Amino acid sequence: MSSSSNIFLRRYIALAVLATILFILIPLASSIGLYRVTFLDIYKMLLGYNLPEDEFIALWIRLRRIFVGAIVGALLGGAGAIAQAVFRNPLASPFTLGISQAAALGVAIALIAGYGGTATQWFIQFARPYILPIAAFTLAIIQTVLILLLAYRAGLTPQALVLSSIALSFLYQAILAVLQYLVLNELQIATIVFWMFGDLGKAGNTELLILATTFIPVTLAYMLMNLDLDLIAIGDEIAYTSGLNPKKFRFFATAIAALGTALATCFVGVLAFLCLLAPHIARAIVGSSHRYLLPASMMISSILLIAADTFGRTALSPRTIPAGIVLSFLGAPLLIVLLLRGSRRW
Amino acid sequence: MIIRVVGVSVTYGSIKALENVSLEVFPGEVVSIIGPNGSGKTTLLKTIDSIVKPIAGSIYIDGKNIYNYTRREIAKILSYVPQRIDLLQNTTVIDFVLTGRRPYADFSYSKVDIDKVFEVLKIVNAEHLAYRKLDELSGGELQRIVIARALASEPKVLLLDEPTANLDSKYQVEIMKLIRRLSSEKKVAVIMAIHDLTSAYRFSDKVVMIKNGVVVSIGKPEDVITEDNIWRVFEVKAKIFRELRAVIVEI
């Protein structure tokens, strides 16, 4: 019994370590940048010390994007872990299943149509930021239904499912390209394309507020599914005999993952690989029980995203490389390493 | 817990998988279902666990129709072990067996559940494997763990689909002895689909022989596993050594 509490204790310790890294990383990453401040200034600010106004503004903009990174990362990390369990597929994630791209198309359509905001000059203005998650979720849920139809009706193998999802995501990019080509001028195209790279700097105060308030119920929904995710990962028949309706649950779980992805995507664009990689790293640390895997994957994803964003802000300073691009540089080789290590099992 | 299968027929599309199958299983009884590939052995197991819905006939648990039980109630009575399971990477034995406690847990597993997991691991002699990864286990070890998971829900009836397939002789005997032990000590009834006629002969209380979804013979092993019946169902000549309780197929 003592050793059994050990294994669970070890997992809690791993989670605590990840949480500590995240809590150190947030002020640390905010202290790095053009405007030099120390680690401690961030704590001062968070504790309500009055800072000079210009310093406050500079710091808040930086801190805000890091908070956005933490939330967006967590939403994606959880969604990735869910996708891998319900599709019983190590290649599944909102990114490889095309849900991210579908959500991005939804936002782009809303922006181009002028409902959600305007893409003018160098900035996207989210005039009605509340519309964007709805637009993103609408297309994300359409993609979810398409994937499930492909999986059930055509009985595709896990690999074929991912490949056809990637094909669909190319379709979404093509639709987006047509819209851009017909509707927008060069400057607007540049803005939309830039947004598609995935950049944390686009989200303002209202966007952060939307993310922060939706983050809590979505995380709760993620966590409430943990026992059933363990079950469905073993197999549909076993899940069914243990009292779970696998088809219903798969749709429900994918829809929640799509909601998380839509929220994560609607203000910052598509972040490649994050939702695919984080669950794999988490599984290597805490094992595959979702009670531990979900929070671990969420925190690892947040840490990776904040790290990638900070690197992107500082590497070629004063130019900022969008976090999405940094993640692709990081994610592509890491994914190949994971594939090579796990190849005997695929 | 008495399981009664009454006049069950199952079709897959236009194919008849089971036709008018009836069967009674009592506590602690070991029942073997034998028959050629595609004869309906797995379908019968799945029908008993109501994974597959029959077009005619019913299953009764203690005289109550299985459809009057909730899925969760059924999960506490019947435990089905499929022939094959897909494993995600990095699954620890203890986590896997814990999933068998799902019918008893709502949001998380308690200490009671964890204690139960160790109890069933002890039953299958696999306590030492608790922290190993599933993909590191041998075939015999994995089969024991899969059975332990099925036992974790404290079922009255175990449904096993070819529990000894892909195992070498040593592990086959080990698993069959485990099944016998479960039935005698825990009074768990076991219904299993099995290919090995000698194992069916030696270890079961009752044998159901089916061909093309129809029960050809049902009863005690020595009455069902006869040279005539084997010829009728498998279309091979066999020799039965009654004193050794062994079946040898002639070439």
XYZ file of C-alpha atoms in Angstrom:
597
model
C 0.000 0.000 0.000
C 2.848 2.317 0.833
C 4.287 1.886 -2.643
C 0.890 2.501 -4.220
C 0.596 5.831 -2.461
C 4.131 6.456 -3.698
C 3.209 6.246 -7.351
C 0.311 8.638 -6.873
C 2.423 10.883 -4.682
C 5.098 10.985 -7.380
C 2.494 12.154 -9.864
C 1.284 14.878 -7.538
C 4.869 15.979 -7.036
C 5.352 16.084 -10.813
C 2.233 18.252 -11.098
C 3.455 20.506 -8.294
C 6.816 20.906 -10.026
C 5.094 21.841 -13.295
C 2.887 24.350 -11.468
C 5.950 25.865 -9.799
C 7.752 26.169 -13.130
C 4.705 27.908 -14.558
C 4.425 30.323 -11.652
C 8.089 31.215 -11.892
C 7.966 31.413 -15.671
C 5.119 33.936 -15.768
C 6.962 36.789 -13.979
C 10.301 35.680 -15.378
C 9.082 35.818 -18.966
C 7.410 39.168 -18.323
C 10.633 40.635 -17.014
C 12.417 39.816 -20.259
C 12.048 42.274 -23.092
C 12.988 45.642 -24.509
C 11.765 47.548 -21.504
C 14.049 46.273 -18.768
C 12.505 45.429 -15.457
C 13.330 42.836 -12.859
C 11.530 39.745 -11.830
C 10.604 41.467 -8.577
C 8.885 44.392 -10.304
C 6.403 41.940 -11.727
C 5.653 40.558 -8.279
C 5.317 44.122 -6.993
C 2.876 44.884 -9.743
C 0.867 41.728 -9.125
C 0.753 42.538 -5.425
C -0.716 45.956 -6.190
C 2.283 48.260 -5.756
C 1.919 51.517 -7.607
C 4.334 51.648 -10.465
C 4.998 54.666 -12.685
C 2.302 54.723 -15.348
C 4.528 54.130 -18.367
C 6.185 51.221 -16.627
C 2.798 49.821 -15.666
C 1.524 49.967 -19.237
C 4.642 48.369 -20.673
C 4.545 45.627 -18.094
C 0.826 45.007 -18.360
C 1.004 44.529 -22.133
C 3.740 41.986 -21.627
C 2.060 40.281 -18.707
C -1.208 40.171 -20.580
C 0.250 38.250 -23.482
C 1.819 35.821 -21.046
C -1.495 35.266 -19.286
C -3.063 34.737 -22.697
C -0.262 32.256 -23.440
C -0.869 30.379 -20.200
C -4.608 30.083 -20.831
C -4.396 29.312 -24.546
C -1.656 26.768 -23.911
C -3.685 25.036 -21.217
C -6.813 24.901 -23.391
C -4.842 23.346 -26.246
C -2.848 20.942 -24.073
C -6.048 19.557 -22.573
C -7.784 19.344 -25.946
C -4.827 17.402 -27.352
C -4.869 14.864 -24.528
C -8.612 14.381 -24.995
C -8.282 13.916 -28.763
C -5.559 11.289 -28.327
C -7.683 9.320 -25.871
C -11.023 9.410 -27.675
C -9.512 8.587 -31.076
C -7.076 6.130 -29.461
C -4.523 7.689 -31.714
C -1.147 9.157 -30.759
C -1.286 11.378 -33.854
C -4.621 12.929 -32.972
C -4.837 16.523 -31.755
C -6.959 19.547 -32.655
C -4.121 20.619 -34.943
C -3.711 17.333 -36.840
C -7.472 16.767 -36.922
C -7.993 20.140 -38.590
C -10.101 21.556 -35.748
C -7.649 24.411 -35.177
C -7.659 25.328 -38.861
C -11.449 25.143 -39.006
C -11.695 27.449 -36.001
C -9.251 29.853 -37.624
C -11.299 29.884 -40.812
C -14.377 30.718 -38.763
C -12.631 33.703 -37.231
C -11.210 34.823 -40.560
C -14.662 34.703 -42.146
C -16.085 36.743 -39.293
C -13.270 39.254 -39.642
C -13.477 39.489 -43.424
C -17.239 39.838 -43.302
C -16.644 42.720 -40.945
C -18.686 41.270 -38.114
C -16.017 40.440 -35.626
C -13.727 43.314 -36.374
C -11.768 44.920 -39.122
C -8.455 44.024 -40.591
C -6.991 47.381 -41.437
C -3.482 48.721 -41.715
C -1.186 46.758 -39.469
C -3.609 45.739 -36.832
C -6.586 43.559 -36.449
C -9.201 45.249 -34.373
C -11.547 42.903 -32.657
C -14.571 45.193 -32.732
C -16.876 42.556 -31.350
C -14.608 40.044 -29.683
C -17.572 38.062 -28.373
C -18.554 37.031 -31.887
C -15.196 35.468 -32.660
C -15.295 32.454 -30.310
C -18.770 31.648 -31.603
C -17.599 31.833 -35.211
C -14.550 29.721 -34.367
C -16.603 27.155 -32.477
C -19.179 26.873 -35.261
C -16.607 25.751 -37.791
C -14.704 23.705 -35.217
C -17.842 21.723 -34.423
C -18.529 21.201 -38.141
C -15.041 19.767 -38.479
C -15.650 17.596 -35.393
C -18.764 16.113 -36.962
C -16.885 15.541 -40.239
C -14.056 13.717 -38.448
C -16.483 11.536 -36.517
C -18.387 10.724 -39.696
C -15.108 9.786 -41.363
C -14.156 7.629 -38.414
C -17.516 5.874 -38.072
C -18.966 5.705 -41.570
C -15.814 5.116 -43.530
C -14.193 3.137 -40.717
C -10.854 4.796 -41.355
C -7.675 3.588 -39.683
C -6.108 6.045 -37.204
C -3.495 7.069 -39.760
C -6.024 7.546 -42.545
C -8.192 9.605 -40.211
C -5.343 12.017 -39.532
C -4.413 12.187 -43.209
C -7.973 12.956 -44.269
C -8.224 15.577 -41.545
C -5.078 17.193 -42.852
C -6.644 17.134 -46.323
C -9.673 18.926 -44.894
C -7.491 21.522 -43.218
C -5.898 22.270 -46.596
C -9.419 22.758 -47.901
C -10.057 25.309 -45.146
C -6.872 27.122 -46.044
C -7.960 27.142 -49.689
C -11.356 28.601 -48.778
C -9.593 31.234 -46.740
C -7.234 31.997 -49.620
C -10.152 32.443 -52.010
C -11.869 34.811 -49.611
C -8.700 36.806 -49.164
C -8.076 36.902 -52.882
C -11.547 38.124 -53.718
C -12.300 40.437 -50.814
C -9.155 41.889 -49.326
C -6.424 44.210 -50.410
C -2.744 43.362 -49.966
C -2.408 45.020 -46.626
C -5.396 43.235 -45.187
C -4.168 39.933 -46.579
C -0.859 40.506 -44.867
C -2.658 41.144 -41.597
C -4.782 38.009 -41.842
C -1.805 35.891 -42.850
C 0.176 37.313 -39.962
C -2.686 36.494 -37.633
C -2.826 32.931 -38.954
C 0.762 32.375 -37.809
C -0.390 32.344 -34.229
C 0.682 35.311 -32.163
C -0.150 36.047 -28.548
C 0.145 39.808 -28.925
C -3.215 40.160 -30.667
C -5.315 39.665 -27.587
C -6.278 42.759 -25.634
C -7.920 43.223 -22.245
C -11.406 42.187 -23.346
C -10.014 39.136 -25.102
C -8.081 38.151 -21.995
C -11.240 38.578 -19.953
C -13.198 36.327 -22.317
C -10.445 33.718 -22.171
C -10.123 33.873 -18.398
C -13.851 33.493 -17.749
C -14.355 30.650 -20.219
C -11.171 28.878 -19.180
C -12.568 27.785 -15.829
C -15.711 25.947 -17.017
C -13.832 24.387 -19.932
C -11.094 23.110 -17.610
C -13.762 21.752 -15.287
C -15.389 19.950 -18.215
C -11.986 18.532 -19.211
C -11.362 17.225 -15.715
C -14.833 15.793 -15.183
C -14.228 13.522 -18.158
C -11.032 12.017 -16.725
C -12.403 8.583 -15.732
C -14.275 8.127 -18.988
C -11.228 9.169 -21.006
C -9.278 6.390 -19.277
C -12.017 3.974 -20.287
C -12.443 4.991 -23.906
C -8.674 4.890 -24.386
C -8.789 1.138 -23.730
C -11.454 0.372 -26.319
C -15.080 0.961 -27.209
C -16.289 -2.470 -26.143
C -14.560 -2.367 -22.786
C -15.811 1.173 -22.248
C -19.336 0.076 -23.077
C -19.229 -2.917 -20.742
C -17.993 -0.645 -17.967
C -21.081 1.505 -18.350
C -20.033 4.181 -20.860
C -21.687 4.862 -24.218
C -18.538 5.286 -26.310
C -20.062 6.962 -29.370
C -21.994 9.509 -27.364
C -19.033 10.201 -25.151
C -16.631 10.503 -28.095
C -18.819 13.174 -29.650
C -19.280 15.008 -26.362
C -15.574 14.902 -25.503
C -14.489 15.990 -28.979
C -16.995 18.835 -28.870
C -15.544 20.036 -25.551
C -12.042 19.751 -27.011
C -13.259 21.695 -30.053
C -14.664 24.380 -27.750
C -11.324 24.671 -25.970
C -9.556 24.812 -29.323
C -11.964 27.437 -30.689
C -11.371 29.662 -27.659
C -7.633 29.153 -27.907
C -7.579 29.875 -31.622
C -10.004 32.769 -31.959
C -7.735 35.541 -30.655
C -4.257 34.229 -31.343
C -4.528 32.102 -34.490
C -3.341 28.565 -35.155
C -0.560 27.307 -32.912
C 1.030 24.343 -34.625
C 2.093 21.145 -32.858
C 1.468 22.386 -29.300
C -1.656 20.297 -28.691
C 0.038 17.265 -30.247
C 3.317 17.474 -28.351
C 2.228 18.441 -24.857
C 0.212 15.253 -24.160
C 3.127 13.087 -25.284
C 5.549 14.845 -22.970
C 2.986 14.696 -20.167
C 2.412 10.983 -20.684
C 6.124 10.331 -20.361
C 6.123 12.192 -17.023
C 2.902 11.180 -15.251
C 1.645 8.159 -17.225
C -1.643 7.814 -19.033
C -4.190 8.203 -16.234
C -6.123 11.306 -17.272
C -6.561 12.513 -13.743
C -2.873 13.431 -13.895
C -2.330 13.489 -17.634
C -4.821 16.300 -18.300
C -3.402 18.859 -15.838
C 0.159 17.876 -16.736
C -0.530 18.257 -20.443
C -2.231 21.617 -19.859
C 0.643 23.005 -17.815
C 3.346 21.676 -20.143
C 1.510 23.240 -23.046
C 1.327 26.595 -21.225
C 5.013 26.422 -20.356
C 5.988 25.578 -23.955
C 3.838 28.364 -25.358
C 5.129 31.020 -22.962
C 8.695 29.872 -23.599
C 8.172 29.943 -27.371
C 6.583 33.392 -27.183
C 9.365 34.784 -25.003
C 11.955 33.359 -27.361
C 10.096 34.877 -30.307
C 9.968 38.271 -28.598
C 13.627 38.366 -27.679
C 15.590 36.324 -30.231
C 15.487 38.925 -33.009
C 14.525 41.869 -30.802
C 13.143 44.414 -31.601
C 11.411 42.268 -34.236
C 8.920 39.764 -32.804
C 8.585 36.303 -34.258
C 5.057 34.964 -33.685
C 4.917 32.104 -31.192
C 3.250 29.908 -33.820
C 6.341 30.052 -35.998
C 8.697 29.345 -33.093
C 6.514 26.372 -32.146
C 6.721 24.979 -35.659
C 10.513 25.193 -35.527
C 10.463 23.467 -32.170
C 7.582 21.105 -32.813
C 8.548 19.561 -36.129
C 11.849 18.034 -34.946
C 10.396 17.107 -31.547
C 7.537 15.295 -33.232
C 9.970 13.349 -35.381
C 11.973 12.389 -32.282
C 8.766 11.186 -30.620
C 7.832 9.212 -33.728
C 11.236 7.571 -33.841
C 11.133 6.683 -30.162
C 7.608 5.338 -30.311
C 7.798 3.836 -33.790
C 7.729 0.242 -32.640
C 4.304 0.856 -31.184
C 2.694 2.504 -34.208
C -26.723 -15.111 -9.790
C -28.286 -17.326 -12.424
C -27.895 -16.299 -16.053
C -30.489 -17.613 -18.452
C -30.176 -17.216 -22.191
C -33.536 -18.016 -23.746
C -34.022 -18.590 -27.465
C -31.601 -15.875 -28.552
C -31.117 -15.086 -32.251
C -28.675 -12.509 -33.595
C -28.123 -11.312 -37.134
C -25.431 -9.108 -38.632
C -27.147 -7.590 -41.634
C -28.426 -10.583 -43.555
C -26.051 -13.037 -41.881
C -27.400 -15.175 -39.085
C -24.857 -15.229 -36.285
C -26.898 -17.011 -33.615
C -30.108 -18.943 -33.941
C -32.377 -19.859 -31.048
C -29.585 -20.326 -28.505
C -30.569 -21.219 -24.951
C -28.255 -21.685 -22.004
C -28.291 -21.613 -18.218
C -25.297 -20.694 -16.098
C -25.148 -21.143 -12.322
C -22.856 -19.514 -9.757
C -19.316 -20.847 -9.827
C -19.875 -22.773 -13.021
C -17.244 -22.820 -15.768
C -18.878 -22.947 -19.185
C -16.859 -23.388 -22.369
C -18.206 -22.417 -25.750
C -16.509 -24.367 -28.504
C -16.946 -24.328 -32.247
C -15.112 -23.475 -35.460
C -14.045 -19.943 -36.362
C -17.047 -17.790 -37.180
C -19.475 -20.144 -35.465
C -20.776 -17.419 -33.162
C -18.753 -17.931 -29.984
C -17.791 -14.286 -29.581
C -21.260 -13.144 -30.619
C -22.784 -15.299 -27.893
C -20.496 -13.740 -25.266
C -21.302 -10.246 -26.511
C -25.004 -10.988 -26.551
C -24.915 -12.192 -22.949
C -23.241 -8.899 -21.991
C -25.811 -7.087 -24.182
C -23.095 -5.497 -26.294
C -24.905 -7.103 -29.219
C -28.702 -6.868 -29.260
C -30.571 -10.042 -30.212
C -33.437 -9.869 -32.721
C -35.278 -12.554 -30.767
C -35.015 -14.090 -27.325
C -33.855 -12.594 -24.051
C -31.185 -12.776 -21.398
C -32.293 -12.995 -17.777
C -30.172 -12.280 -14.740
C -31.815 -13.824 -11.673
C -35.098 -13.939 -13.524
C -35.014 -10.256 -14.499
C -34.617 -9.282 -18.136
C -31.198 -7.752 -18.780
C -32.842 -4.718 -20.416
C -34.372 -3.816 -17.092
C -30.908 -3.317 -15.658
C -28.949 -0.113 -16.239
C -25.616 -0.436 -18.015
C -23.892 0.344 -14.749
C -25.751 -2.396 -12.892
C -24.851 -4.869 -15.630
C -21.227 -3.745 -15.372
C -21.207 -4.798 -11.726
C -22.596 -8.259 -12.563
C -20.972 -9.184 -15.882
C -17.394 -8.519 -16.937
C -16.384 -9.052 -20.534
C -12.778 -9.605 -21.553
C -12.292 -9.190 -25.296
C -9.726 -11.145 -27.234
C -7.560 -8.127 -27.936
C -7.152 -4.721 -26.382
C -5.414 -1.705 -27.865
C -3.028 -0.075 -25.483
C -1.991 3.529 -25.319
C 1.633 4.113 -24.448
C 2.778 4.482 -20.876
C -0.218 2.817 -19.266
C 0.678 1.482 -15.854
C -0.895 -1.784 -14.691
C -2.465 -0.147 -11.645
C -4.133 2.578 -13.758
C -5.427 -0.008 -16.194
C -6.911 -2.232 -13.499
C -8.396 0.830 -11.766
C -10.520 1.523 -14.852
C -12.336 -1.692 -13.949
C -13.664 0.151 -10.878
C -15.452 2.705 -13.061
C -18.951 1.317 -12.304
C -18.338 2.183 -8.633
C -16.667 5.590 -9.062
C -18.159 8.907 -10.085
C -15.394 11.481 -10.363
C -12.287 9.861 -8.961
C -11.105 6.595 -7.520
C -10.913 6.262 -3.749
C -8.619 4.315 -1.451
C -11.228 1.549 -1.411
C -10.864 1.237 -5.180
C -7.087 1.110 -4.946
C -7.263 -1.543 -2.213
C -9.608 -3.537 -4.415
C -7.123 -3.311 -7.284
C -4.416 -4.818 -5.099
C -6.815 -7.504 -3.954
C -7.556 -8.614 -7.520
C -3.902 -8.350 -8.510
C -3.164 -10.709 -5.643
C -5.835 -13.117 -6.867
C -4.145 -13.337 -10.257
C -0.654 -13.446 -8.679
C 0.391 -10.174 -10.250
C 0.903 -7.824 -7.285
C 4.533 -7.445 -8.279
C 3.472 -6.103 -11.671
C 1.398 -3.205 -10.283
C 3.794 -0.443 -11.360
C 4.956 -1.966 -14.617
C 3.910 -0.632 -18.000
C 1.447 -2.788 -19.918
C 3.636 -2.878 -23.016
C 6.490 -4.392 -21.005
C 4.496 -7.452 -19.940
C 4.664 -10.952 -21.398
C 1.567 -12.465 -22.972
C 0.725 -14.505 -19.887
C 1.235 -11.555 -17.560
C -0.898 -9.286 -19.725
C -3.716 -11.829 -19.843
C -3.672 -12.051 -16.044
C -3.810 -8.271 -15.793
C -6.716 -8.106 -18.223
C -8.565 -10.686 -16.135
C -7.702 -8.717 -12.987
C -9.264 -5.639 -14.556
C -12.405 -7.615 -15.260
C -12.454 -8.846 -11.657
C -12.046 -5.327 -10.274
C -15.728 -4.625 -10.838
C -16.503 -7.592 -8.530
C -18.549 -9.397 -11.176
C -20.623 -12.509 -10.601
C -19.958 -13.668 -14.133
C -16.779 -13.426 -16.216
C -17.090 -13.553 -19.991
C -13.761 -14.467 -21.562
C -13.092 -14.453 -25.280
C -10.330 -16.980 -25.926
C -8.370 -16.275 -22.768
C -5.552 -18.599 -23.788
C -5.131 -17.561 -27.411
C -1.527 -16.598 -28.232
C -0.213 -18.067 -24.984
C 2.331 -20.845 -24.705
C 1.469 -24.093 -22.926
C 2.738 -22.998 -19.539
C 0.680 -19.814 -19.535
C -2.351 -21.633 -20.926
C -2.371 -23.992 -17.970
C -1.753 -21.106 -15.590
C -4.736 -19.131 -16.917
C -7.025 -22.165 -16.925
C -6.083 -22.973 -13.330
C -6.756 -19.360 -12.398
C -10.198 -19.597 -13.971
C -10.928 -22.788 -12.025
C -9.747 -21.141 -8.826
C -11.986 -18.113 -9.385
C -14.992 -20.332 -9.833
C -14.336 -22.506 -6.788
C -13.083 -19.849 -4.370
C -14.946 -16.734 -5.473
C -17.998 -18.487 -6.877
C -17.572 -16.452 -10.046
C -19.257 -18.095 -13.003
C -17.051 -18.143 -16.096
C -18.319 -18.311 -19.648
C -15.520 -18.532 -22.157
C -15.034 -19.020 -25.845
C -12.152 -21.387 -26.339
C -10.436 -23.215 -29.184
C -8.435 -25.776 -27.274
C -10.691 -28.815 -26.854
C -8.492 -30.435 -24.215
C -8.694 -27.320 -22.012
C -12.453 -27.229 -22.490
C -12.654 -30.895 -21.571
C -10.454 -30.605 -18.489
C -11.503 -27.337 -16.977
C -15.215 -26.853 -17.629
C -18.356 -27.955 -15.878
C -20.447 -27.434 -18.959
C -19.629 -27.266 -22.656
C -21.658 -25.607 -25.395
C -20.787 -26.748 -28.883
C -21.989 -24.448 -31.655
C -21.790 -24.452 -35.406
C -23.098 -21.706 -37.678
C -24.803 -20.069 -34.727
C -26.766 -23.153 -33.748
C -26.159 -25.147 -30.574
C -25.222 -28.663 -31.634
C -24.708 -30.085 -28.179
C -24.739 -28.836 -24.607
C -23.920 -30.589 -21.346
C -21.076 -32.124 -19.393
C -17.697 -32.140 -21.189
C -17.610 -35.920 -21.539
C -21.072 -35.912 -23.108
C -20.441 -33.041 -25.512
C -16.822 -33.504 -26.535
C -17.197 -36.804 -28.332
C -15.544 -38.093 -31.468
C -18.886 -37.945 -33.296
C -19.659 -34.376 -32.272
C -16.161 -33.172 -33.163
C -16.589 -34.713 -36.602
C -19.988 -33.068 -37.023
C -18.873 -29.635 -35.956
C -15.206 -29.328 -36.895
C -15.159 -31.903 -39.668
C -11.958 -33.459 -38.349
C -11.348 -36.889 -36.910
C -10.342 -36.805 -33.257
C -9.384 -39.277 -30.620
C -10.448 -38.792 -27.039
C -8.426 -40.209 -24.179
C -10.919 -40.268 -21.337
C -8.469 -41.240 -18.602
C -6.134 -38.373 -19.598
C -9.052 -36.039 -20.364
C -7.327 -35.155 -23.607
C -8.459 -34.631 -27.179
C -6.097 -35.294 -30.044
C -6.990 -34.392 -33.585
C -6.000 -36.954 -36.173
C -4.306 -35.934 -39.370
